[in-house]
Short mmCIF file of C-alpha atoms in Angstrom, two decimals:
data_model
loop_
_atom_site.label_atom_id
_atom_site.label_comp_id
_atom_site.label_asym_id
_atom_site.label_seq_id
_atom_site.Cartn_x
_atom_site.Cartn_y
_atom_site.Cartn_z
CA UNK N 1 -8.08 106.69 202.60
CA UNK N 2 -5.86 105.65 204.98
CA UNK N 3 -3.76 102.47 204.34
CA UNK N 4 -3.06 99.57 206.88
CA UNK N 5 -0.57 97.24 207.22
CA UNK N 6 -0.03 93.46 206.03
CA UNK N 7 0.03 90.43 207.94
CA UNK N 8 3.66 90.33 207.08
CA UNK N 9 4.33 93.54 208.74
CA UNK N 10 2.27 92.62 211.69
CA UNK N 11 4.04 89.11 212.27
CA UNK N 12 7.37 90.86 211.74
CA UNK N 13 6.76 93.41 214.42
CA UNK N 14 5.74 91.10 216.91
CA UNK N 15 8.58 89.24 216.58
CA UNK N 16 10.94 91.72 216.80
CA UNK N 17 9.21 92.91 220.11
CA UNK N 18 9.68 88.92 221.12
CA UNK N 19 13.15 88.88 220.31
CA UNK N 20 13.50 91.84 221.90
CA UNK N 21 12.41 90.88 225.71
CA UNK N 22 13.97 87.74 224.98
CA UNK N 23 17.31 88.83 225.02
CA UNK N 24 17.06 91.85 226.80
CA UNK N 25 14.40 90.91 229.41
CA UNK N 26 12.91 94.62 229.15
CA UNK N 27 9.13 94.80 228.33
CA UNK N 28 8.11 96.20 225.56
CA UNK N 29 4.62 97.77 224.44
CA UNK N 30 5.17 99.58 221.37
CA UNK N 31 8.09 98.63 218.27
CA UNK N 32 8.76 100.34 215.49
CA UNK N 33 9.46 98.70 212.09
CA UNK N 34 10.43 99.80 208.19
CA UNK N 35 8.42 98.45 205.88
CA UNK N 36 9.42 97.34 202.34
CA UNK N 37 7.79 100.54 201.03
CA UNK N 38 9.40 102.38 203.39
CA UNK N 39 6.41 103.57 205.26
CA UNK N 40 7.17 103.38 209.13
CA UNK N 41 4.94 100.60 211.31
CA UNK N 42 4.27 101.61 215.22
CA UNK N 43 2.98 98.76 216.42
CA UNK N 44 1.18 98.71 220.01
CA UNK N 45 2.59 95.27 221.41
CA UNK N 46 0.34 93.14 223.19
CA UNK N 47 -0.48 89.68 225.22
CA UNK N 48 2.80 89.46 226.62
CA UNK N 49 3.25 86.54 227.70
CA UNK N 50 7.14 85.87 229.27
CA UNK N 51 9.52 82.94 230.40
CA UNK N 52 12.81 82.41 230.76
CA UNK N 53 13.42 80.73 227.33
CA UNK N 54 11.03 82.04 225.12
CA UNK N 55 8.38 85.03 224.39
CA UNK N 56 5.08 85.41 223.37
CA UNK N 57 3.32 88.33 222.09
CA UNK N 58 0.54 89.99 219.17
CA UNK N 59 0.18 92.70 216.87
CA UNK N 60 -3.44 93.81 215.71
CA UNK N 61 -3.71 93.68 211.91
CA UNK N 62 -5.04 97.01 211.13
CA UNK N 63 -5.89 97.08 207.34
CA UNK N 64 -6.46 101.07 207.00
CA UNK N 65 -9.95 101.48 205.03
CA UNK N 66 -9.37 98.33 203.31
CA UNK N 67 -12.03 95.61 203.61
CA UNK N 68 -10.00 93.38 204.56
CA UNK N 69 -11.47 89.88 206.26
CA UNK N 70 -8.27 89.56 208.39
CA UNK N 71 -8.43 93.46 209.95
CA UNK N 72 -8.40 92.89 213.76
CA UNK N 73 -7.36 89.59 214.53
CA UNK N 74 -4.01 89.46 216.23
CA UNK N 75 -1.14 88.21 214.54
CA UNK N 76 1.28 86.20 217.02
CA UNK N 77 5.11 85.47 217.39
CA UNK N 78 6.95 83.55 220.04
CA UNK N 79 10.44 83.59 220.07
CA UNK N 80 12.50 81.49 222.00
CA UNK N 81 16.18 80.02 222.00
CA UNK N 82 17.12 76.92 219.17
CA UNK N 83 19.84 75.01 221.21
CA UNK N 84 21.56 71.80 220.66
CA UNK N 85 23.57 72.04 217.91
CA UNK N 86 21.72 75.05 215.54
CA UNK N 87 23.35 78.21 215.98
CA UNK N 88 23.03 81.31 214.46
CA UNK N 89 20.41 80.73 212.45
CA UNK N 90 17.00 82.25 212.28
CA UNK N 91 14.55 79.55 211.91
CA UNK N 92 11.12 81.00 210.99
CA UNK N 93 7.99 78.16 211.23
CA UNK N 94 4.17 78.73 211.19
CA UNK N 95 1.80 77.88 214.27
CA UNK N 96 -2.08 77.31 214.81
CA UNK N 97 -4.14 79.43 212.25
CA UNK N 98 -1.00 79.90 209.98
CA UNK N 99 -2.23 78.22 206.38
CA UNK N 100 0.13 75.14 204.73
CA UNK N 101 1.26 74.75 201.44
CA UNK N 102 0.47 71.43 200.29
CA UNK N 103 0.51 72.30 196.70
CA UNK N 104 3.11 73.46 194.74
CA UNK N 105 3.31 76.70 191.93
CA UNK N 106 2.83 78.67 195.76
CA UNK N 107 5.32 81.58 196.87
CA UNK N 108 6.36 78.47 199.07
CA UNK N 109 7.17 75.14 198.55
CA UNK N 110 5.01 71.87 199.35
CA UNK N 111 4.93 71.64 203.10
CA UNK N 112 5.92 75.15 204.35
CA UNK N 113 3.79 77.61 205.98
CA UNK N 114 2.18 80.02 204.05
CA UNK N 115 4.28 82.68 205.55
CA UNK N 116 5.32 84.36 202.46
CA UNK N 117 9.01 85.68 201.09
CA UNK N 118 8.91 88.79 202.03
CA UNK N 119 7.23 88.60 205.06
CA UNK N 120 9.89 86.07 205.91
CA UNK N 121 12.56 88.50 204.85
CA UNK N 122 10.82 91.56 207.15
CA UNK N 123 10.72 89.15 210.10
CA UNK N 124 14.27 88.06 209.68
CA UNK N 125 15.64 91.26 209.43
CA UNK N 126 13.99 93.26 212.34
CA UNK N 127 15.06 89.66 214.52
CA UNK N 128 18.62 90.23 212.96
CA UNK N 129 18.63 93.91 214.02
CA UNK N 130 17.34 92.74 217.76
CA UNK N 131 20.42 90.30 217.98
CA UNK N 132 23.01 92.78 217.29
CA UNK N 133 21.57 95.11 219.50
CA UNK N 134 21.84 92.50 221.87
CA UNK N 135 24.81 91.27 220.75
CA UNK N 136 23.49 88.10 220.55
CA UNK N 137 25.22 85.48 218.38
CA UNK N 138 23.21 82.62 218.96
CA UNK N 139 20.07 81.38 217.03
CA UNK N 140 16.64 82.16 217.52
CA UNK N 141 13.19 80.06 216.20
CA UNK N 142 10.35 82.10 215.89
CA UNK N 143 6.68 80.75 215.46
CA UNK N 144 4.14 83.00 213.96
CA UNK N 145 0.20 82.23 214.38
CA UNK N 146 -2.73 83.22 214.18
CA UNK N 147 -5.55 82.22 216.69
CA UNK N 148 -8.88 83.60 214.68
CA UNK N 149 -6.73 82.05 211.01
CA UNK N 150 -8.57 78.64 210.60
CA UNK N 151 -11.91 79.90 211.19
CA UNK N 152 -11.10 82.91 208.61
CA UNK N 153 -9.45 80.16 205.54
CA UNK N 154 -12.61 79.55 204.59
CA UNK N 155 -13.59 83.02 203.82
CA UNK N 156 -10.05 83.32 201.64
CA UNK N 157 -9.24 81.86 197.92
CA UNK N 158 -6.27 79.53 199.97
CA UNK N 159 -8.60 76.11 200.16
CA UNK N 160 -8.87 76.79 196.16
CA UNK N 161 -4.92 77.53 196.04
CA UNK N 162 -4.04 74.14 198.62
CA UNK N 163 -3.22 76.31 201.27
CA UNK N 164 -4.83 74.49 204.13
CA UNK N 165 -5.49 75.34 208.30
CA UNK N 166 -5.12 78.93 208.49
CA UNK N 167 -4.62 82.04 206.79
CA UNK N 168 -1.48 83.48 205.06
CA UNK N 169 1.31 85.70 206.02
CA UNK N 170 0.97 88.23 203.09
CA UNK N 171 2.35 91.59 202.02
CA UNK N 172 5.36 92.75 199.02
CA UNK N 173 5.15 96.50 200.45
CA UNK N 174 4.19 95.83 203.94
CA UNK N 175 1.37 98.37 203.64
CA UNK N 176 -2.05 97.96 202.62
CA UNK N 177 -3.36 100.48 200.19
CA UNK N 178 -6.83 100.60 200.02
CA UNK N 179 -8.90 99.09 197.52
CA UNK N 180 -11.82 101.27 196.80
CA UNK N 181 -12.73 101.23 193.37
CA UNK N 182 -13.49 104.69 192.90
CA UNK N 183 -10.35 105.58 195.08
CA UNK N 184 -8.11 103.46 192.73
CA UNK N 185 -9.57 104.87 189.46
CA UNK N 186 -9.60 108.03 190.74
CA UNK N 187 -5.57 107.70 191.27
CA UNK N 188 -4.89 105.75 187.79
CA UNK N 189 -6.41 108.56 186.91
CA UNK N 190 -4.25 111.33 188.32
CA UNK N 191 -0.76 109.50 187.50
CA UNK N 192 -2.00 109.22 183.79
CA UNK N 193 -2.86 112.71 183.89
CA UNK N 194 -0.09 113.83 185.29
CA UNK N 195 2.25 111.60 182.74
CA UNK N 196 0.76 113.40 179.67
CA UNK N 197 1.21 116.90 180.99
CA UNK N 198 4.56 115.82 181.37
CA UNK N 199 4.26 115.78 177.63
CA UNK N 200 4.90 111.98 177.31
CA UNK N 201 1.84 110.25 174.89
CA UNK N 202 2.87 106.68 176.43
CA UNK N 203 2.66 105.13 179.42
CA UNK N 204 4.29 101.76 181.16
CA UNK N 205 1.17 100.35 183.00
CA UNK N 206 1.11 97.48 185.42
CA UNK N 207 -1.27 95.74 187.56
CA UNK N 208 0.55 96.12 190.63
CA UNK N 209 4.23 95.87 192.43
CA UNK N 210 5.01 92.33 190.88
CA UNK N 211 5.17 93.99 187.68
CA UNK N 212 6.77 97.17 188.37
CA UNK N 213 9.37 95.33 190.25
CA UNK N 214 9.84 93.62 186.90
CA UNK N 215 10.00 96.18 185.02
CA UNK N 216 12.80 97.97 187.14
CA UNK N 217 15.23 94.77 187.83
CA UNK N 218 14.85 93.28 184.04
CA UNK N 219 14.62 96.44 182.40
CA UNK N 220 16.09 99.44 184.68
CA UNK N 221 12.90 101.39 183.93
CA UNK N 222 11.97 103.78 187.11
CA UNK N 223 8.93 102.84 189.17
CA UNK N 224 8.11 106.07 189.95
CA UNK N 225 7.60 106.78 185.75
CA UNK N 226 5.34 103.80 185.83
CA UNK N 227 1.37 103.65 186.28
CA UNK N 228 -0.15 101.39 188.52
CA UNK N 229 -3.32 100.18 187.46
CA UNK N 230 -4.40 97.41 190.21
CA UNK N 231 -7.26 95.31 188.35
CA UNK N 232 -9.03 97.46 186.09
CA UNK N 233 -7.36 97.17 183.23
CA UNK N 234 -10.08 98.37 180.75
CA UNK N 235 -10.70 101.26 183.03
CA UNK N 236 -6.75 102.01 182.17
CA UNK N 237 -7.46 102.00 178.41
CA UNK N 238 -10.18 104.10 178.84
CA UNK N 239 -8.31 107.23 180.25
CA UNK N 240 -5.39 106.34 178.77
CA UNK N 241 -7.65 107.13 175.14
CA UNK N 242 -9.61 110.36 176.62
CA UNK N 243 -6.19 111.80 178.06
CA UNK N 244 -4.93 111.03 174.09
CA UNK N 245 -1.93 109.16 174.68
CA UNK N 246 -0.40 106.55 171.84
CA UNK N 247 0.71 103.71 173.33
CA UNK N 248 0.63 101.82 176.47
CA UNK N 249 3.20 98.68 177.29
CA UNK N 250 1.47 96.54 180.03
CA UNK N 251 3.37 94.57 181.69
CA UNK N 252 2.42 91.69 184.43
CA UNK N 253 2.32 88.60 186.25
CA UNK N 254 0.86 85.86 184.16
CA UNK N 255 -2.07 85.42 186.89
CA UNK N 256 -3.24 88.58 185.81
CA UNK N 257 -2.84 89.30 182.26
CA UNK N 258 -3.95 86.26 181.04
CA UNK N 259 -7.58 86.52 181.97
CA UNK N 260 -7.14 89.55 179.77
CA UNK N 261 -6.43 87.18 176.24
CA UNK N 262 -10.34 85.99 177.07
CA UNK N 263 -11.54 89.45 176.69
CA UNK N 264 -11.62 90.13 180.65
CA UNK N 265 -10.77 94.01 181.81
CA UNK N 266 -11.24 93.96 185.57
CA UNK N 267 -9.08 90.69 186.44
CA UNK N 268 -10.34 90.85 189.77
CA UNK N 269 -10.50 87.40 190.98
CA UNK N 270 -13.95 88.45 192.07
CA UNK N 271 -15.21 88.88 188.77
CA UNK N 272 -13.85 86.17 187.39
CA UNK N 273 -11.85 83.68 187.10
CA UNK N 274 -10.86 81.60 184.50
CA UNK N 275 -7.21 81.31 184.38
CA UNK N 276 -6.84 77.71 184.18
CA UNK N 277 -9.07 77.35 181.45
CA UNK N 278 -7.74 79.61 179.52
CA UNK N 279 -4.36 78.70 179.63
CA UNK N 280 -5.14 75.41 178.85
CA UNK N 281 -6.87 76.46 175.59
CA UNK N 282 -4.21 78.26 174.53
CA UNK N 283 -1.92 74.97 175.16
CA UNK N 284 -4.70 72.96 172.85
CA UNK N 285 -4.15 75.76 170.23
CA UNK N 286 -0.48 74.97 170.44
CA UNK N 287 -1.26 71.23 170.44
CA UNK N 288 0.10 70.22 173.63
CA UNK N 289 -1.25 66.61 174.68
CA UNK N 290 -4.59 66.07 176.37
CA UNK N 291 -3.29 64.41 179.21
CA UNK N 292 -0.59 68.18 179.98
CA UNK N 293 -3.81 69.57 179.42
CA UNK N 294 -5.88 68.03 182.07
CA UNK N 295 -2.97 68.89 184.66
CA UNK N 296 -3.31 72.12 183.51
CA UNK N 297 -6.64 72.78 184.22
CA UNK N 298 -6.61 70.80 187.55
CA UNK N 299 -3.62 73.23 188.83
CA UNK N 300 -5.10 75.73 191.21
CA UNK N 301 -1.14 78.27 190.31
CA UNK N 302 -0.72 80.13 187.29
CA UNK N 303 3.41 79.32 188.35
CA UNK N 304 2.20 75.69 188.49
CA UNK N 305 0.39 75.44 185.23
CA UNK N 306 3.78 77.19 183.73
CA UNK N 307 5.62 74.30 184.62
CA UNK N 308 2.84 71.98 183.16
CA UNK N 309 3.87 74.05 179.71
CA UNK N 310 6.82 73.71 180.03
CA UNK N 311 7.56 70.22 180.31
CA UNK N 312 5.31 70.12 177.15
CA UNK N 313 8.22 71.99 175.05
CA UNK N 314 6.08 74.33 174.09
CA UNK N 315 5.99 76.77 176.42
CA UNK N 316 7.46 79.68 174.21
CA UNK N 317 4.59 79.38 171.47
CA UNK N 318 2.06 79.24 173.79
CA UNK N 319 3.07 82.21 175.73
CA UNK N 320 3.64 84.08 171.79
CA UNK N 321 0.10 82.91 171.34
CA UNK N 322 -1.54 84.75 174.93
CA UNK N 323 0.57 87.88 174.43
CA UNK N 324 -0.93 88.07 171.02
CA UNK N 325 -4.19 87.95 172.37
CA UNK N 326 -3.60 90.58 174.86
CA UNK N 327 -2.49 93.00 172.82
CA UNK N 328 -5.65 92.32 170.47
CA UNK N 329 -8.26 92.92 173.18
CA UNK N 330 -6.44 95.42 174.65
CA UNK N 331 -6.79 97.32 171.19
CA UNK N 332 -10.23 96.64 171.19
CA UNK N 333 -10.93 98.09 174.17
CA UNK N 334 -9.12 100.83 172.58
CA UNK N 335 -10.86 101.67 169.37
CA UNK N 336 -8.44 101.41 167.38
CA UNK N 337 -6.90 104.54 168.66
CA UNK N 338 -3.78 103.23 170.83
CA UNK N 339 -0.91 100.97 170.01
CA UNK N 340 -0.83 98.24 172.69
CA UNK N 341 2.48 96.15 173.40
CA UNK N 342 2.76 94.37 176.27
CA UNK N 343 5.12 91.50 178.13
CA UNK N 344 4.25 88.32 180.37
CA UNK N 345 6.53 87.39 183.44
CA UNK N 346 5.61 84.64 185.84
CA UNK N 347 8.19 83.85 189.30
CA UNK N 348 9.82 80.87 188.09
CA UNK N 349 10.97 81.42 184.57
CA UNK N 350 10.99 85.60 184.17
CA UNK N 351 10.35 86.64 181.01
CA UNK N 352 7.67 84.37 179.35
CA UNK N 353 6.96 86.44 176.02
CA UNK N 354 6.57 89.70 175.14
CA UNK N 355 4.72 91.42 171.88
CA UNK N 356 5.98 92.18 168.75
CA UNK N 357 6.69 95.98 169.01
CA UNK N 358 7.91 95.59 172.93
CA UNK N 359 11.59 95.82 171.86
CA UNK N 360 10.67 98.98 170.32
CA UNK N 361 9.80 99.90 174.10
CA UNK N 362 13.27 99.10 175.33
CA UNK N 363 14.54 102.06 172.91
CA UNK N 364 12.13 104.62 174.14
CA UNK N 365 12.26 103.95 177.86
CA UNK N 366 16.20 103.67 178.03
CA UNK N 367 15.85 107.35 176.33
CA UNK N 368 13.66 108.59 178.93
CA UNK N 369 15.74 106.97 181.38
CA UNK N 370 18.59 108.68 180.16
CA UNK N 371 16.76 112.46 180.40
#
């Protein structure tokens, strides 16, 4: 299946092209950027509008074979000189159709445009490259917009998350990997089968890039040796049992893994979303006060809910209980044929909890890294 490119990649490409045209005066109808995944993206530049002090252009979002609601929309970037006392600074703002954050616990603070951290880094990197090429040492203001974003917002999860007025500019890898269930499950099977063929009877599994990056940064575990299972936790366990694996370590963000603590083995939001209810239930078990529990239930993002639990002074106890329950349901799914461990983390607090057997994994993984 054909992969596509994220709204973040589109914004970075449009910003790079607009900056190039503003600083050099040369029209640019194509531009190439490098995504965090290491895949180069050659984008066609559309609707170019130039004046002496600003340039605006667009890139059409191509979601590949993924059924993404934003596929086909135009992501714009308008680049202008900052002027005044602002020097050497790249300012990134949201324009029409880009949502604004109104609730805490998300990637961006309240009040910011919903342009996530990685897309911001991509935009800045590409624009700084152009500034260096043009020997420009001043500041630039970049406004990212998506004219159709406000209309599409209601068809996304943004309203539930407290992002109003438009879509989010997203992406951790810069590319959109097709979300066909059959194709994804087939790819999980291939990864597990390859690992088993290499003689390993244990596997580190994570739902996505956040979990894999966490394992690399925190424990130095090579991403290439991990298995990415997307939302299909249960299917990954089934296949691992079938292939004869003896044990599995699941590492992931609390926002995904909390669902497994309720016995939910497909963590896609369309399948189930009881994150706050589960966090509240486990908090009650650890005697967190009812006022804080009510606040947890009112949260829209798990990071925000974790902060509320932390206020109670019982974050460690609550997360330890959750980790234990995750392992319980995973072992139930495996029919007792595999030993299960897990590590939970959040963006704000890092490691939240790990199961009793997780420490043994660090020795095992360290030995594997040394091979």
